[in-house]
mmCIF file of C-alpha atoms in Angstrom:
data_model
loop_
_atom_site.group_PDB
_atom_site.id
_atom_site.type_symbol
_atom_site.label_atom_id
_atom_site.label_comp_id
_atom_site.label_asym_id
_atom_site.label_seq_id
_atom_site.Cartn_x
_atom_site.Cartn_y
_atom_site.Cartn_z
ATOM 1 C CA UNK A 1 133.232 112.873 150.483
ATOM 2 C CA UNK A 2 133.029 110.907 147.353
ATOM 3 C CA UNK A 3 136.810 108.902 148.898
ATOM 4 C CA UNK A 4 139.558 108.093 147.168
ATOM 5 C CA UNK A 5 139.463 108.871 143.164
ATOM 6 C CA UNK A 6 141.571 106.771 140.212
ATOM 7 C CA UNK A 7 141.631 107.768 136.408
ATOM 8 C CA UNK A 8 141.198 105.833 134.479
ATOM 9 C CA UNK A 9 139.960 102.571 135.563
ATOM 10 C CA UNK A 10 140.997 100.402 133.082
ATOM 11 C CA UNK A 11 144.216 100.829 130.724
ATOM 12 C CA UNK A 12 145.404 99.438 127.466
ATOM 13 C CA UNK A 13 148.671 100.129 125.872
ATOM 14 C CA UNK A 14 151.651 98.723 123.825
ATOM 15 C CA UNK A 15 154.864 97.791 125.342
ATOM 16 C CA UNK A 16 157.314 101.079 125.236
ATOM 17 C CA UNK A 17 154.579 103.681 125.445
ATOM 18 C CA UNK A 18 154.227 106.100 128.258
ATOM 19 C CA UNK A 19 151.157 105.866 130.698
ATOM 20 C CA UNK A 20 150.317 107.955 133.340
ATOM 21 C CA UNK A 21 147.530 107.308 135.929
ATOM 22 C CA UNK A 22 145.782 109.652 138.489
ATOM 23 C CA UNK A 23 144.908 109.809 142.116
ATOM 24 C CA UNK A 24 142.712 112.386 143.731
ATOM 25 C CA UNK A 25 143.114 111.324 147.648
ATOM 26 C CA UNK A 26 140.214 112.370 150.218
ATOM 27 C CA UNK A 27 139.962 115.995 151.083
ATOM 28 C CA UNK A 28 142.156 116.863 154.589
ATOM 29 C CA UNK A 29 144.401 113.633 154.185
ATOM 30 C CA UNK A 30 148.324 114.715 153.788
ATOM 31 C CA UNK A 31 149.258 110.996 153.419
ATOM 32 C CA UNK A 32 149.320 109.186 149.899
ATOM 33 C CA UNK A 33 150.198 106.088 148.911
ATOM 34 C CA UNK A 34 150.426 104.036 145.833
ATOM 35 C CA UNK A 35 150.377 100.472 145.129
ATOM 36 C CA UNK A 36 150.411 97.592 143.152
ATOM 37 C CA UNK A 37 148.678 94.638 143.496
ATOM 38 C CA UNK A 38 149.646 91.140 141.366
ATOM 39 C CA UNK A 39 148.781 87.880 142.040
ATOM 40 C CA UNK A 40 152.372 86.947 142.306
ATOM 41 C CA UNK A 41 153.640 89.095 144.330
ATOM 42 C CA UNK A 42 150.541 90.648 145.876
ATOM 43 C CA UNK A 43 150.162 93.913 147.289
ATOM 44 C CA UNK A 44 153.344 95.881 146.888
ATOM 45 C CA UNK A 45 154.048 99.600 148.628
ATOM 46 C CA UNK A 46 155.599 101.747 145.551
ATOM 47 C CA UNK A 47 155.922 105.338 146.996
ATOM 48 C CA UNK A 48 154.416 107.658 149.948
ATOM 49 C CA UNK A 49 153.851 110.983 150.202
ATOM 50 C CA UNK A 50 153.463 113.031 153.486
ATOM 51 C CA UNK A 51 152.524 116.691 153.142
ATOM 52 C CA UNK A 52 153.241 116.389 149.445
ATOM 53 C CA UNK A 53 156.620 115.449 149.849
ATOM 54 C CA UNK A 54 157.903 111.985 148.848
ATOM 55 C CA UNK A 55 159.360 110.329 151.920
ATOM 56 C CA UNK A 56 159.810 106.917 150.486
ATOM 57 C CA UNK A 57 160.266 105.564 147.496
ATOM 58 C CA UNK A 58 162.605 102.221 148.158
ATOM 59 C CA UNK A 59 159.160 100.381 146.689
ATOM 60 C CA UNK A 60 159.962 101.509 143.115
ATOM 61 C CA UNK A 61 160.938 99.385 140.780
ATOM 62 C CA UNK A 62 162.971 101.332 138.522
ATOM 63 C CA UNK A 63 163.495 104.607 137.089
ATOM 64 C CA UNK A 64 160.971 103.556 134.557
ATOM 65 C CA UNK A 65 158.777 104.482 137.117
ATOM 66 C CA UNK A 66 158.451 108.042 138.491
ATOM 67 C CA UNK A 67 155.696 109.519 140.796
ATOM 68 C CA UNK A 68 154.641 113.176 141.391
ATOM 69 C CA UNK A 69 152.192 115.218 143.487
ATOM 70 C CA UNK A 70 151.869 119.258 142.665
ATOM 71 C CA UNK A 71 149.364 119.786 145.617
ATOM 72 C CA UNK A 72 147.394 118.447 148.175
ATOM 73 C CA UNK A 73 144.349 116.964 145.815
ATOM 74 C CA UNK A 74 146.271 114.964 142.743
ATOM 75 C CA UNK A 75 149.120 112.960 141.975
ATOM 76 C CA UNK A 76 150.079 110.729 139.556
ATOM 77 C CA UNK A 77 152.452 107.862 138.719
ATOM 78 C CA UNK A 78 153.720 107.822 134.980
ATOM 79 C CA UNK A 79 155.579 104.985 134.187
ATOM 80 C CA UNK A 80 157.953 105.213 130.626
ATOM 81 C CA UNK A 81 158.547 102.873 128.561
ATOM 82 C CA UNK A 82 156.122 100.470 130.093
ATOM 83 C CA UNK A 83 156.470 96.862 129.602
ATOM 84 C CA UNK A 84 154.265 93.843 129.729
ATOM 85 C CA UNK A 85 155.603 92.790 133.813
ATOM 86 C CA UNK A 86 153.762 96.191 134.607
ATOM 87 C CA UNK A 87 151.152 94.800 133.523
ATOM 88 C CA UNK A 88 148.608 95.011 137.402
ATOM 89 C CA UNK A 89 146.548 96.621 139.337
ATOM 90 C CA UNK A 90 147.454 99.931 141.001
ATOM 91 C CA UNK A 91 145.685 101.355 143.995
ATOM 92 C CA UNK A 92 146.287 105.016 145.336
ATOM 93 C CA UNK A 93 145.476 105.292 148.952
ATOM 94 C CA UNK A 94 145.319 108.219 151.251
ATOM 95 C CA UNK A 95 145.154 108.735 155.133
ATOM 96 C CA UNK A 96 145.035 111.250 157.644
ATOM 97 C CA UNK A 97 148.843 111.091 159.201
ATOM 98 C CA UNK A 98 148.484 109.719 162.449
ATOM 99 C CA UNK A 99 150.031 106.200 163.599
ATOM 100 C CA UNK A 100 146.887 104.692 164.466
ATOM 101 C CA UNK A 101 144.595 106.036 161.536
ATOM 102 C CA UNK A 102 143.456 103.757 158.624
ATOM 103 C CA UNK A 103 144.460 104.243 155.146
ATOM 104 C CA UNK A 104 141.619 104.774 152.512
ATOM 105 C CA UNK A 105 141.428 102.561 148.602
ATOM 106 C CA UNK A 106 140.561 104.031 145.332
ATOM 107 C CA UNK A 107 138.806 101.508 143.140
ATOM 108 C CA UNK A 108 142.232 100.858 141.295
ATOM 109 C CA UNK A 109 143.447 101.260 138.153
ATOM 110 C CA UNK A 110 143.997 97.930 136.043
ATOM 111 C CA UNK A 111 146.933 98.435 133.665
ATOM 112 C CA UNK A 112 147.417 95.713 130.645
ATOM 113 C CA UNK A 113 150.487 96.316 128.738
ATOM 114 C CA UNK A 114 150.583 94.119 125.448
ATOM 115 C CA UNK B 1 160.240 96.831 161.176
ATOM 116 C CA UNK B 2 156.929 95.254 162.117
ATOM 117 C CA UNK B 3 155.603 92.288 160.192
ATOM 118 C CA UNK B 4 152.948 90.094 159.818
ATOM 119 C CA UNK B 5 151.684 86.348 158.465
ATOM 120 C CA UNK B 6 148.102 85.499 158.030
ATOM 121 C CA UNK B 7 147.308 82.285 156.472
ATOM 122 C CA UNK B 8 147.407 80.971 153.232
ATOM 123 C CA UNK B 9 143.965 80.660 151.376
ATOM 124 C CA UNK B 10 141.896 79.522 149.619
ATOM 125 C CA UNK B 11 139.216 79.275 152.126
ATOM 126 C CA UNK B 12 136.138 77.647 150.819
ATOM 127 C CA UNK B 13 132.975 77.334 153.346
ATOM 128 C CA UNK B 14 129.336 76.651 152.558
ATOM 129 C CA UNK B 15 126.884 79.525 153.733
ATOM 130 C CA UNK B 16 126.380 79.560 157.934
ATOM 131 C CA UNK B 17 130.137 77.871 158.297
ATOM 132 C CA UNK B 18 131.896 79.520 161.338
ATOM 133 C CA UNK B 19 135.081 81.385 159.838
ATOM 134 C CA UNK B 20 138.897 81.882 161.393
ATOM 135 C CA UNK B 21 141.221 83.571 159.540
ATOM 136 C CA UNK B 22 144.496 84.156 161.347
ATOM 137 C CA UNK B 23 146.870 86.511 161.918
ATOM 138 C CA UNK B 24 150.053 87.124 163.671
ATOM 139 C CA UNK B 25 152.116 89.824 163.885
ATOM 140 C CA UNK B 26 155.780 90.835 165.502
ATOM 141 C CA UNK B 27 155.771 94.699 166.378
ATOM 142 C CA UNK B 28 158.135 96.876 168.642
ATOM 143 C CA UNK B 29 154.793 98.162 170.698
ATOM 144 C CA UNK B 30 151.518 98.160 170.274
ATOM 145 C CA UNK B 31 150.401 99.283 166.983
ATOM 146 C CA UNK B 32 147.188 99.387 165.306
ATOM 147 C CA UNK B 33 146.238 96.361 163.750
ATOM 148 C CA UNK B 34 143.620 96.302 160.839
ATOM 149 C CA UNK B 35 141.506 94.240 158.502
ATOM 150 C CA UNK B 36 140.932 94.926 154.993
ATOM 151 C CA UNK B 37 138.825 92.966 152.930
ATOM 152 C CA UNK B 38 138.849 93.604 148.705
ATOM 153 C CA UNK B 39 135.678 92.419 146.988
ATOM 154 C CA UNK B 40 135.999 91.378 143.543
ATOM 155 C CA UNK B 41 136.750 94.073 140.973
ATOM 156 C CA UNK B 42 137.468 96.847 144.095
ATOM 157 C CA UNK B 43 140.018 98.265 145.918
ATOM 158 C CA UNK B 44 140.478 97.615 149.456
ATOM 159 C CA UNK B 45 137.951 99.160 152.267
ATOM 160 C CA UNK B 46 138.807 98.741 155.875
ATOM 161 C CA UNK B 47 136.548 96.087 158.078
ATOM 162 C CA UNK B 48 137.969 96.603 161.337
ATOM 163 C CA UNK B 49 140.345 97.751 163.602
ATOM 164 C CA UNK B 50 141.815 97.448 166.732
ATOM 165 C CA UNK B 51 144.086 100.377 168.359
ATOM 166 C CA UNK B 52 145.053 98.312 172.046
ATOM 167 C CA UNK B 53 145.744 95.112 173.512
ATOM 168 C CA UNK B 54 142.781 93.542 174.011
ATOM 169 C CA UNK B 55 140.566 95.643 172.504
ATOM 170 C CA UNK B 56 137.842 93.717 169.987
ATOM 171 C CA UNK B 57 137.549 95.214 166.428
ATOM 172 C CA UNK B 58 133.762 94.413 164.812
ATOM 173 C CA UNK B 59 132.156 95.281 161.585
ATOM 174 C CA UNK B 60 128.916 93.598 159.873
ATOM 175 C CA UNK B 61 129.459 90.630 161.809
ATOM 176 C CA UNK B 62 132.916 90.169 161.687
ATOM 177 C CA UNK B 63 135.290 90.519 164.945
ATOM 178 C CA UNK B 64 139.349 90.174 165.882
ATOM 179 C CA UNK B 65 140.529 90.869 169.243
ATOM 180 C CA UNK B 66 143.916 92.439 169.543
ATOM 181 C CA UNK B 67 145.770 89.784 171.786
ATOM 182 C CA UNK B 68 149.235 91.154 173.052
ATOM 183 C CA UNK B 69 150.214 87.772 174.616
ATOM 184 C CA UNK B 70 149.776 85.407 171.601
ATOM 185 C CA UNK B 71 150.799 88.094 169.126
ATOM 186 C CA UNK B 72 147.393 87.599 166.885
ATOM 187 C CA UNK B 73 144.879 89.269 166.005
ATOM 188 C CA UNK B 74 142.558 86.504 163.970
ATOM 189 C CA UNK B 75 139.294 87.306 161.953
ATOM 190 C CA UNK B 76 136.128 85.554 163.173
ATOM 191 C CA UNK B 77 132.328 85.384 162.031
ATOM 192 C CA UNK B 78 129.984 83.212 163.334
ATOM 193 C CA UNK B 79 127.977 82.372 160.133
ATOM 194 C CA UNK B 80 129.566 83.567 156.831
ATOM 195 C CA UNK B 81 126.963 84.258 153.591
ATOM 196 C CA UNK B 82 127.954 84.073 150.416
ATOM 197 C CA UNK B 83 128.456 87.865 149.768
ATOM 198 C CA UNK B 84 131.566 87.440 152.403
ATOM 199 C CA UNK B 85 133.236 86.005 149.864
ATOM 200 C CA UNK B 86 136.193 88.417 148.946
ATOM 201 C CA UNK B 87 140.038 88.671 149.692
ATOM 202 C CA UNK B 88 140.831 89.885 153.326
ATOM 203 C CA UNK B 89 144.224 91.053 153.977
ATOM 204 C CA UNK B 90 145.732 92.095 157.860
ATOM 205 C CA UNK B 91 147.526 94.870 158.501
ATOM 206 C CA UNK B 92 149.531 97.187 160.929
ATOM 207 C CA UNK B 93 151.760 99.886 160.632
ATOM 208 C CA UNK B 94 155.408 99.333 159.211
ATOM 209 C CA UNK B 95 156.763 100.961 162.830
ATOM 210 C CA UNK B 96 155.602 103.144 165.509
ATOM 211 C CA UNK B 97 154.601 106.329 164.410
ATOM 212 C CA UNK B 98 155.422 104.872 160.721
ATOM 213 C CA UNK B 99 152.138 106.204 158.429
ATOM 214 C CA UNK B 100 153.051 103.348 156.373
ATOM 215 C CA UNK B 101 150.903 100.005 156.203
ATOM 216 C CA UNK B 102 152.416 96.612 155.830
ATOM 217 C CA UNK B 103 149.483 93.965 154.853
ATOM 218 C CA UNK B 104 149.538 90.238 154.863
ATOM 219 C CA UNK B 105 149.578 88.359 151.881
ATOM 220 C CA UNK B 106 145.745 88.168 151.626
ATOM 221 C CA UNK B 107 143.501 85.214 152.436
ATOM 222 C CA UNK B 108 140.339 84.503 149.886
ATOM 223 C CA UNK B 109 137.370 83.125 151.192
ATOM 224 C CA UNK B 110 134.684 81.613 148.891
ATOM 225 C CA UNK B 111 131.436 80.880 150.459
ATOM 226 C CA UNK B 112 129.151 78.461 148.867
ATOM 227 C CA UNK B 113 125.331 78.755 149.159
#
C-alpha cells in the first residue's frame, strides 16, 4: 500500500482566499483524522471520521474551517477565508478502528498564508 | 479523558550517548501506549508500541516498557547516531475504546557526530 496520501504538499495563498487540501487514507481503514501541527501549539486533533461519518469535531477552530469525506478513499478539509494564523502544517491520518491499533501519517501538507 | 506529559526538549547528545526520553501517562485502564517519532520535513510514523502492562515495545534499537505501577512508559536506546535525530512524540488513546490519539507535546533530539 503506498500509506497515507496528502495533495498538495506545499501551499501558497493570500489571506481571504479559499484552500482546500486532500487526504487519501490507507485502503481498509474506516478511521480518519486530521491535524495540525505548529510550533506553538503543537500537534492539534481538528476532526475524526469513523465509517465516513464525522464523530468529532470540538478540535475545529471555527466555521472558517469545514471538513468532508464522500467515501471511504478521500476527504478533504477546505478552509474559507483563510488567514495568516492558519498558516501550519496539516497531517491526515488514518487507522483501522480498533482501541489498540496505531494511527498511520501522510507526509503533511504545509500551508503558508501571506 | 486520558493524558499524558513527556519531557520538554531539546535533547542534544553526541553520537553513542545513552538516550531517556520520558513519559507518563494517567489512563482509566490500560490502553495502548505508542511512540511516534517525525523526521524532519515528514509526517509522523509509529516506532513502537506497547498494548499491556509490562509488555516492552522495540523498534531499530529503540525500547519503552509499559510500566502500570509508575504510570510511564519512557523511550530508551543504548547508543543514539546521528540519523536519530528527529521529534518523538508519546501517545495513547484519548479513552478506552476511544479511536482517538492524544500525543505529548513532542521531545527533539539532536545527535551530534
Amino acid at each position: 500500500d503506498a500509506g497515507v496520501i496528502q495533495s498538495p504538499r506545499h501551499e501558497v495563498t493570500e489571506m481571504g482566499q479559499e484552500v482546500t487540501l486532500r487526504c487519501k487514507p490507507i485502503s481498509g481503514h474506516n478511521s480518519l483524522f486530521w491535524y495540525r501541527q505548529t510550533m506553538m501549539r503543537g500537534l492539534e486533533l481538528l476532526i475524526y471520521f469513523n465509517n465516513n461519518v464525522p464523530i468529532d469535531d470540538s478540535g475545529m477552530p471555527e466555521d472558517r474551517f469545514s471538513a468532508k469525506m464522500p467515501n471511504a478513499s478521500f476527504s478533504t478539509l477546505k478552509i474559507q477565508p483563510s488567514e495568516p494564523r492558519d498558516s501550519a502544517v496539516y497531517f491526515c491520518a488514518s487507522s483501522y478502528a480498533h482501541w489498540n491499533t496505531e494511527a498511520f501519517f501522510g507526509q503533511g501538507t504545509r500551508l503558508t498564508v501571506v | 479523558g486520558n493524558s499524558v506529559t513527556q519531557m520538554e526538549g531539546p535533547v542534544t547528545l553526541s553520537e553513542e550517548a545513552f538516550l531517556t526520553i520520558n513519559c507518563t501517562y494517567t489512563a482509566t485502564g490500560y490502553p495502548s501506549l505508542f511512540w511516534y517519532v517525525q523526521y524532519p520535513g515528514e509526517g509522523l510514523q509509529l516506532l513502537l508500541k506497547a498494548t499491556k502492562a509490562d509488555d516492552k515495545g522495540s523498534n531499530k534499537g529503540f525500547e519503552a516498557t509499559y510500566r502500570k505501577e509508575t504510570t510511564s512508559f519512557h523511550l530508551e536506546k543504548g547508543s543514539v547516531q546521528v540519523s536519530d535525530s528527529a521529534v518523538y512524540f508519546c501517545a495513547l488513546p484519548l479513552g478506552d475504546s476511544s479511536y482517538k490519539l492524544i500525543f505529548g507535546s513532542g521531545t527533539r533530539l539532536l545527535v551530534r557526530p
